[in-house]
PDB file of C-alpha atoms in Angstrom:
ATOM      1  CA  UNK A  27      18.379   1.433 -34.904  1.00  0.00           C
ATOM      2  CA  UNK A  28      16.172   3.666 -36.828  1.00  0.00           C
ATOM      3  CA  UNK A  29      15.570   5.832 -33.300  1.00  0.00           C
ATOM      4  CA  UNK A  30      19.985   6.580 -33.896  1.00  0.00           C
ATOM      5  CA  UNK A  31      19.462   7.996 -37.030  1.00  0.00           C
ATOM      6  CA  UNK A  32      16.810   9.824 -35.678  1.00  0.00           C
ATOM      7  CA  UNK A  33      19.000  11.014 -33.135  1.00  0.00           C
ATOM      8  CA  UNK A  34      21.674  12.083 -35.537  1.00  0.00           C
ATOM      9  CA  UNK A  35      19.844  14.334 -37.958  1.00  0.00           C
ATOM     10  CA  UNK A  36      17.962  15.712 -35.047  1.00  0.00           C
ATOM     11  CA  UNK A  37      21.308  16.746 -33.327  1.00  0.00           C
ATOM     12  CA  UNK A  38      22.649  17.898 -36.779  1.00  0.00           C
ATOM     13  CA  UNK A  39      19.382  19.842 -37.621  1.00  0.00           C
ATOM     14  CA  UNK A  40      19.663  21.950 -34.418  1.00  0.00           C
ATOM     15  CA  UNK A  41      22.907  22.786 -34.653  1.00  0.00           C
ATOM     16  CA  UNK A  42      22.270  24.470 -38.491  1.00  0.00           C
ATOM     17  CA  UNK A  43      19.102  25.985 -37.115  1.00  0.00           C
ATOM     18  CA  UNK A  44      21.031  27.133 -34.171  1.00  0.00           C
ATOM     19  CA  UNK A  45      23.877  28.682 -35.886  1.00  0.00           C
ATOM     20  CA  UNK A  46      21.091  30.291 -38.589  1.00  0.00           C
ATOM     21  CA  UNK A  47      18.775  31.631 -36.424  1.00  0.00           C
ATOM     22  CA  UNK A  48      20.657  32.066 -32.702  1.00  0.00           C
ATOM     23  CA  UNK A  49      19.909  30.703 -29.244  1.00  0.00           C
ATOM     24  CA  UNK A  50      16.324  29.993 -28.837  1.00  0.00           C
ATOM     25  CA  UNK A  51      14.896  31.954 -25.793  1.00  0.00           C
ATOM     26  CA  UNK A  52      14.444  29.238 -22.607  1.00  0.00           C
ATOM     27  CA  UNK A  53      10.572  29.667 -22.838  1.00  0.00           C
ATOM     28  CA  UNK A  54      10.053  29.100 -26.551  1.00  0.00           C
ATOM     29  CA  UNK A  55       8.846  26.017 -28.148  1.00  0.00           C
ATOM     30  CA  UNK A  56      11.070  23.322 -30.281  1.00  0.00           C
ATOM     31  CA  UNK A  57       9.297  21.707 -33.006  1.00  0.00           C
ATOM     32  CA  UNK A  58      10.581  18.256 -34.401  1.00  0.00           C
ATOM     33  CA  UNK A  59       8.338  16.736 -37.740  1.00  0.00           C
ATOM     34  CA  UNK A  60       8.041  13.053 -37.596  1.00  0.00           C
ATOM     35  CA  UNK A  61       6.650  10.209 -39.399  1.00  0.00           C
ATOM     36  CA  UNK A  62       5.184   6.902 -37.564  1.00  0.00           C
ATOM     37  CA  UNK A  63       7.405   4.181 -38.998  1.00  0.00           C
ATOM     38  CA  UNK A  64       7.084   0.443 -39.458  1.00  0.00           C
ATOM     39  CA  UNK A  65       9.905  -0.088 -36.605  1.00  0.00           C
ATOM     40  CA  UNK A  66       7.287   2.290 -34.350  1.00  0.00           C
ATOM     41  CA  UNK A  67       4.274   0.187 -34.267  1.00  0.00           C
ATOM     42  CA  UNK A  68       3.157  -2.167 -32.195  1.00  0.00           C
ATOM     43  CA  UNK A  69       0.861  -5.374 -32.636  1.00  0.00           C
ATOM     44  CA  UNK A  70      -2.129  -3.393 -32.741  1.00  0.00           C
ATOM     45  CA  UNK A  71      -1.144  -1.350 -35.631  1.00  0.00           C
ATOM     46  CA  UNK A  72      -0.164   2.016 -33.439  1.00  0.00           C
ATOM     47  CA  UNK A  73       2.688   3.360 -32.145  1.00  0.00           C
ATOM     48  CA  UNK A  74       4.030   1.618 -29.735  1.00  0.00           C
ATOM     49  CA  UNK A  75       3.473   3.205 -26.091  1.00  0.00           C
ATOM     50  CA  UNK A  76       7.330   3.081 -25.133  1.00  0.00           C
ATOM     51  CA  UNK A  77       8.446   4.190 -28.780  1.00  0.00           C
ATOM     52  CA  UNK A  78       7.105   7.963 -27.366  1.00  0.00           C
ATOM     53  CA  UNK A  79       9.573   8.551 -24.760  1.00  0.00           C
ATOM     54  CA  UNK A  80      12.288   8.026 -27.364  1.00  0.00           C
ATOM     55  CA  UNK A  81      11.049   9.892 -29.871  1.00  0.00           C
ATOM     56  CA  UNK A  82      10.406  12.631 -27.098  1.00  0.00           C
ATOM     57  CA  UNK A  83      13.944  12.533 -26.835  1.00  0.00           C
ATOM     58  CA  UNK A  84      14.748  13.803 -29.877  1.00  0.00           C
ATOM     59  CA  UNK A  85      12.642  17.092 -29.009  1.00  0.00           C
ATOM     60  CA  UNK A  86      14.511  17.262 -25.678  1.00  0.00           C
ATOM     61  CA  UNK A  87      17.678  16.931 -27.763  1.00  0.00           C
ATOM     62  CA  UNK A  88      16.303  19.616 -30.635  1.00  0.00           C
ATOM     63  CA  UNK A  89      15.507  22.191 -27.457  1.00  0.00           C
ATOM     64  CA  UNK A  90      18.515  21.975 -25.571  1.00  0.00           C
ATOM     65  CA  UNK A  91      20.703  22.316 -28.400  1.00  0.00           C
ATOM     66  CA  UNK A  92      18.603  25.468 -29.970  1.00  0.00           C
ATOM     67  CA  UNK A  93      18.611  27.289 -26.378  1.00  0.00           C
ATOM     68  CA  UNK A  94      22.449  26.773 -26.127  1.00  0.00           C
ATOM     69  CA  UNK A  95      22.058  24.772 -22.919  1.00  0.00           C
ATOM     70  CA  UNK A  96      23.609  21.643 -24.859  1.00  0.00           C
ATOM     71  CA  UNK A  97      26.640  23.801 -25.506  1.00  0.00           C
ATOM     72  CA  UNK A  98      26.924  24.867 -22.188  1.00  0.00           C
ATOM     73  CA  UNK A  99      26.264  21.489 -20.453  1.00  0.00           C
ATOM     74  CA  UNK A 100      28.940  19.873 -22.350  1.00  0.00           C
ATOM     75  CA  UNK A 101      31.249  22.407 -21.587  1.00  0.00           C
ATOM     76  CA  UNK A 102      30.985  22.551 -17.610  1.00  0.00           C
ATOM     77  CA  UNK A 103      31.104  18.679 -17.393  1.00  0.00           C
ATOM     78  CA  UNK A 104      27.640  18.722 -16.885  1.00  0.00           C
ATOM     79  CA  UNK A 105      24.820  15.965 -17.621  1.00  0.00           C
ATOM     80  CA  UNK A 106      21.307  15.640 -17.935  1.00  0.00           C
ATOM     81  CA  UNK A 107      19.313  12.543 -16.493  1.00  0.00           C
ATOM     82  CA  UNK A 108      15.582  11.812 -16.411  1.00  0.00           C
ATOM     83  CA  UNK A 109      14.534  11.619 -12.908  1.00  0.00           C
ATOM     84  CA  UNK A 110      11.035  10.666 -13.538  1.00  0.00           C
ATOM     85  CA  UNK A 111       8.476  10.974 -16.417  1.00  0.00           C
ATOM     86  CA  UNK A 112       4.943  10.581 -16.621  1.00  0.00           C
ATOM     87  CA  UNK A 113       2.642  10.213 -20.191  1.00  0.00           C
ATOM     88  CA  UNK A 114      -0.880  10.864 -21.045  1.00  0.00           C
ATOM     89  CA  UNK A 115      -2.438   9.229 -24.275  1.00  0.00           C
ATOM     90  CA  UNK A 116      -5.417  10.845 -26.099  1.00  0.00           C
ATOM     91  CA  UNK A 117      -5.499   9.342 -29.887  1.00  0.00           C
ATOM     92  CA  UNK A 118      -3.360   6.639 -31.235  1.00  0.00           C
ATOM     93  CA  UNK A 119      -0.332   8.235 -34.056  1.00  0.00           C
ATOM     94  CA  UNK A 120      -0.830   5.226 -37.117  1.00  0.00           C
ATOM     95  CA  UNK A 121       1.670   3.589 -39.481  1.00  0.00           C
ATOM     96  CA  UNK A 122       3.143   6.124 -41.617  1.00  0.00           C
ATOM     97  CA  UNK A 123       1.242   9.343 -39.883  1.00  0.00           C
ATOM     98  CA  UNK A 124       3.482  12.758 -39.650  1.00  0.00           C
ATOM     99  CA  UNK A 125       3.159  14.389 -36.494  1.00  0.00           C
ATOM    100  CA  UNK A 126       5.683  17.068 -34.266  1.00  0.00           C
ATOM    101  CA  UNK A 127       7.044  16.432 -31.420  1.00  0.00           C
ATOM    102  CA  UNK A 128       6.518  19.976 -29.325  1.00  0.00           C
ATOM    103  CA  UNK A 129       8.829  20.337 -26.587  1.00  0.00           C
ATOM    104  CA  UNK A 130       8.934  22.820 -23.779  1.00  0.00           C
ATOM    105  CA  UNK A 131      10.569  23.956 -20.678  1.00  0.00           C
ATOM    106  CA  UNK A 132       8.105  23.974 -18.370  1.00  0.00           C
ATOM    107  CA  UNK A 133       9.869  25.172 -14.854  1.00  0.00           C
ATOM    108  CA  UNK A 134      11.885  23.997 -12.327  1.00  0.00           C
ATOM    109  CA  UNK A 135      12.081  23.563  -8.249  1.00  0.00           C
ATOM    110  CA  UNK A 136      15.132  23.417  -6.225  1.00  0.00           C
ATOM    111  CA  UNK A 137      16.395  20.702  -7.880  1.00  0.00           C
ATOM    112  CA  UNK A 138      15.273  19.838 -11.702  1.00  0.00           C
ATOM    113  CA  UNK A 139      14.102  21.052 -14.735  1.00  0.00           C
ATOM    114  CA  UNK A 140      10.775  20.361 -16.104  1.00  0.00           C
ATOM    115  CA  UNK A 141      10.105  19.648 -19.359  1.00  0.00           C
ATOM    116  CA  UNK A 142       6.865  19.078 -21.744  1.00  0.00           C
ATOM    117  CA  UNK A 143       6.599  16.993 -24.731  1.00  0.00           C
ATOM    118  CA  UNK A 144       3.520  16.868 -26.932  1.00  0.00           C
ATOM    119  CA  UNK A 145       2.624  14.448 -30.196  1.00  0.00           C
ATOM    120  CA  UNK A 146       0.751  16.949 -31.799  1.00  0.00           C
ATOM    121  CA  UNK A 147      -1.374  16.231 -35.709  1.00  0.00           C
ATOM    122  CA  UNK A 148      -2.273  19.642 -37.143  1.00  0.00           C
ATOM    123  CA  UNK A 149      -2.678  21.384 -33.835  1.00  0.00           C
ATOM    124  CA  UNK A 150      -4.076  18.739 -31.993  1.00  0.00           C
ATOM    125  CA  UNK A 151      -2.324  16.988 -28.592  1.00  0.00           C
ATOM    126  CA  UNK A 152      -2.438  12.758 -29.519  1.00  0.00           C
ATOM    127  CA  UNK A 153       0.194  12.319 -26.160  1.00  0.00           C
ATOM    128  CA  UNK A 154       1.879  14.330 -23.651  1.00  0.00           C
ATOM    129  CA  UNK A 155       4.554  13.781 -21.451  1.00  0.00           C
ATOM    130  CA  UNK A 156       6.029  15.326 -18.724  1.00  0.00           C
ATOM    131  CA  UNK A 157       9.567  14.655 -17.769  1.00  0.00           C
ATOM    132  CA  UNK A 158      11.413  15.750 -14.367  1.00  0.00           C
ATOM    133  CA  UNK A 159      15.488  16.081 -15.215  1.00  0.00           C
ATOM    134  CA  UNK A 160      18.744  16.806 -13.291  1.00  0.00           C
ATOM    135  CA  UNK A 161      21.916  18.449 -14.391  1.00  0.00           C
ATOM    136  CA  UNK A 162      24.361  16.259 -12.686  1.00  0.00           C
ATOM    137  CA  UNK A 163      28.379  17.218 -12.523  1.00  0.00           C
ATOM    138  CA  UNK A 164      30.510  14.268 -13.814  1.00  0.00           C
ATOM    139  CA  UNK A 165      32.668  15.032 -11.006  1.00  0.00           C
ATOM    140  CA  UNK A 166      29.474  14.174  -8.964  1.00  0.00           C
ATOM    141  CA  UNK A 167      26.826  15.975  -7.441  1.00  0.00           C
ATOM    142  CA  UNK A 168      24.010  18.117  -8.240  1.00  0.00           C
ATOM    143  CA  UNK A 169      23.687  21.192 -10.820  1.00  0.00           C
ATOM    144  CA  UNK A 170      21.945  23.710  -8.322  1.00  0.00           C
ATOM    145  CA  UNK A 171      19.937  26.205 -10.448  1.00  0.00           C
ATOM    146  CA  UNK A 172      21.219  29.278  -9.489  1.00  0.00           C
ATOM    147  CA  UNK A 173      24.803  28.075 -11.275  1.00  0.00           C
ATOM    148  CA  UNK A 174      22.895  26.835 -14.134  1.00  0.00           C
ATOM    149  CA  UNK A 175      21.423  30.125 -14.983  1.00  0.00           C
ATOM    150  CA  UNK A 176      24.165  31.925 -14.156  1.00  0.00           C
ATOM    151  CA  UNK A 177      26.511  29.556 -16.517  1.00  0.00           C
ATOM    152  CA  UNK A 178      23.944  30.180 -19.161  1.00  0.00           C
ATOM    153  CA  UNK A 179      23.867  34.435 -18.653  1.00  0.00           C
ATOM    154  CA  UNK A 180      19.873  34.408 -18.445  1.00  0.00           C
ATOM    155  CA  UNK A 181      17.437  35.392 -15.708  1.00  0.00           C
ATOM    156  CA  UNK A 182      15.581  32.820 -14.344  1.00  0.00           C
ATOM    157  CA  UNK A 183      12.486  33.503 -16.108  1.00  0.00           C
ATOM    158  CA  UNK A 184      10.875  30.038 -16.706  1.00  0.00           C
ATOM    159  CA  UNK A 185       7.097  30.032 -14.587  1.00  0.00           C
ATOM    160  CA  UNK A 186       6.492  29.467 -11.723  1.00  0.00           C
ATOM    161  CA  UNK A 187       5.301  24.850 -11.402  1.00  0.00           C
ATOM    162  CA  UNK A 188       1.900  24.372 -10.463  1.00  0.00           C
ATOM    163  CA  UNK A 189       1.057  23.128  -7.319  1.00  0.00           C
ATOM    164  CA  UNK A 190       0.016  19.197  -9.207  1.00  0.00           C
ATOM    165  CA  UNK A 191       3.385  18.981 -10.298  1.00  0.00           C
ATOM    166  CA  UNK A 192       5.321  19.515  -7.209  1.00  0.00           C
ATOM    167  CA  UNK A 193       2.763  16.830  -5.695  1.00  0.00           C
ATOM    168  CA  UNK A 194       3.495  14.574  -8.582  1.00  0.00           C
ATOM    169  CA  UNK A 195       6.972  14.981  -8.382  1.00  0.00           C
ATOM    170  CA  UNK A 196       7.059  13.844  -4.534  1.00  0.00           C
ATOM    171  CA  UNK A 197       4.682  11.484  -5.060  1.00  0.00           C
ATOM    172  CA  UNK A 198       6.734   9.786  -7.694  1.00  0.00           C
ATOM    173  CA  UNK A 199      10.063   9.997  -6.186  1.00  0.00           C
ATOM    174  CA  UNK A 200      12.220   6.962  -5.161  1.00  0.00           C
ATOM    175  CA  UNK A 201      14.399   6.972  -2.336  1.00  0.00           C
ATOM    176  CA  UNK A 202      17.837   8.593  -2.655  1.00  0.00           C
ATOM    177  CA  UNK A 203      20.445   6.431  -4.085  1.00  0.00           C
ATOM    178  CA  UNK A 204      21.899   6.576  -0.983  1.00  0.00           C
ATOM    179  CA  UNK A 205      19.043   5.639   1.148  1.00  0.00           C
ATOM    180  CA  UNK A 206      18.277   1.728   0.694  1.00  0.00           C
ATOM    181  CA  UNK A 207      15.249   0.904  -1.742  1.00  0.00           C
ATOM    182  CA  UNK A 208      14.338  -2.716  -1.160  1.00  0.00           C
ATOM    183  CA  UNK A 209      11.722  -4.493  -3.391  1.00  0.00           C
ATOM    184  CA  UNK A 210       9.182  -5.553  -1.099  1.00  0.00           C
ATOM    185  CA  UNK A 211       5.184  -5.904  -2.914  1.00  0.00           C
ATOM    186  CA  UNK A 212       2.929  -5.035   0.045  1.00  0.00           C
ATOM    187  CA  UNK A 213      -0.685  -6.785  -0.225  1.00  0.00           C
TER     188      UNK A 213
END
């Protein structure tokens, strides 16, 4: 429960900061301070590996809102989804450690956005994740970006991926949801 709560001053914290300070420019970086808390941990006394990706969240939340895309999304009848996600680990965050989640949109191909998201302890990377995400229309389909950045009256000036990440990204895809995708272990 504690991630909701979370989740709700992070949503209302971006919205002051975003009515303060203005739309965030597409390329900056969001900055959320957290503590490790007793409902993060795991067995060994560290966060909890899958507690990340939710508390990443909350910076995906924070930088969507502060660019204006959140706004904007909301108001086409548009939707974000994680397509696929992938998470290094370099030092474990402890009980009751403060860290920031940095977020940042990294790029995008053809089809999705591409997001980072950092545990960082004064300056200094403990996890990062990198997350592949669609705009979907709840009418169905797909967001292409050219009507995304036009909707949001900004050049597309986010760089260019490098050439690992489109790999990763076609290496990690499933099959359409239109294609079948049985469950068959090979070896």
């Amino acid at each position: 429960m504690n991630v909701w709560w979370r989740t709700l001053l992070t949503i209302l914290r971006a919205k002051v900061l975003l009515r303060r300070s203005g739309p965030l420019a597409p390329t900056a970086v969001g900055r959320v301070r957290l503590r490790t808390l007793p409902t993060d941990i795991d067995l060994l006394g560290h966060m909890n590996n899958g507690r990340y990706a939710s508390l990443f969240d909350l910076g995906r939340f924070d930088l969507l809102i502060r660019t204006g895309m959140w706004d904007l999304v909301n108001e086409q009848g548009w939707y974000a989804v994680v397509a696929s996600e992938t998470i290094s680990f370099r030092k474990s965050l402890e009980l009751w450690q403060r860290f920031t989640v940095e977020s940042r949109l990294h790029g995008h191909d053809d089809k999705a956005v591409y997001m980072v998201h950092r545990a960082v302890v004064d300056g200094e990377i403990y996890a990062e994740m990198l997350v592949r995400a669609r705009f979907l229309k709840r009418g169905g389909g797909l967001v292409p970006m050219e009507e995304l950045f036009s909707a949001l009256h900004r050049p597309d000036d986010l760089p260019s991926l490098e050439p690992w990440i489109t790999e990763w990204a076609a290496a990690s895809a499933l099959p359409s949801t239109r294609a079948a995708a049985p469950s068959i272990w090979r070896g």
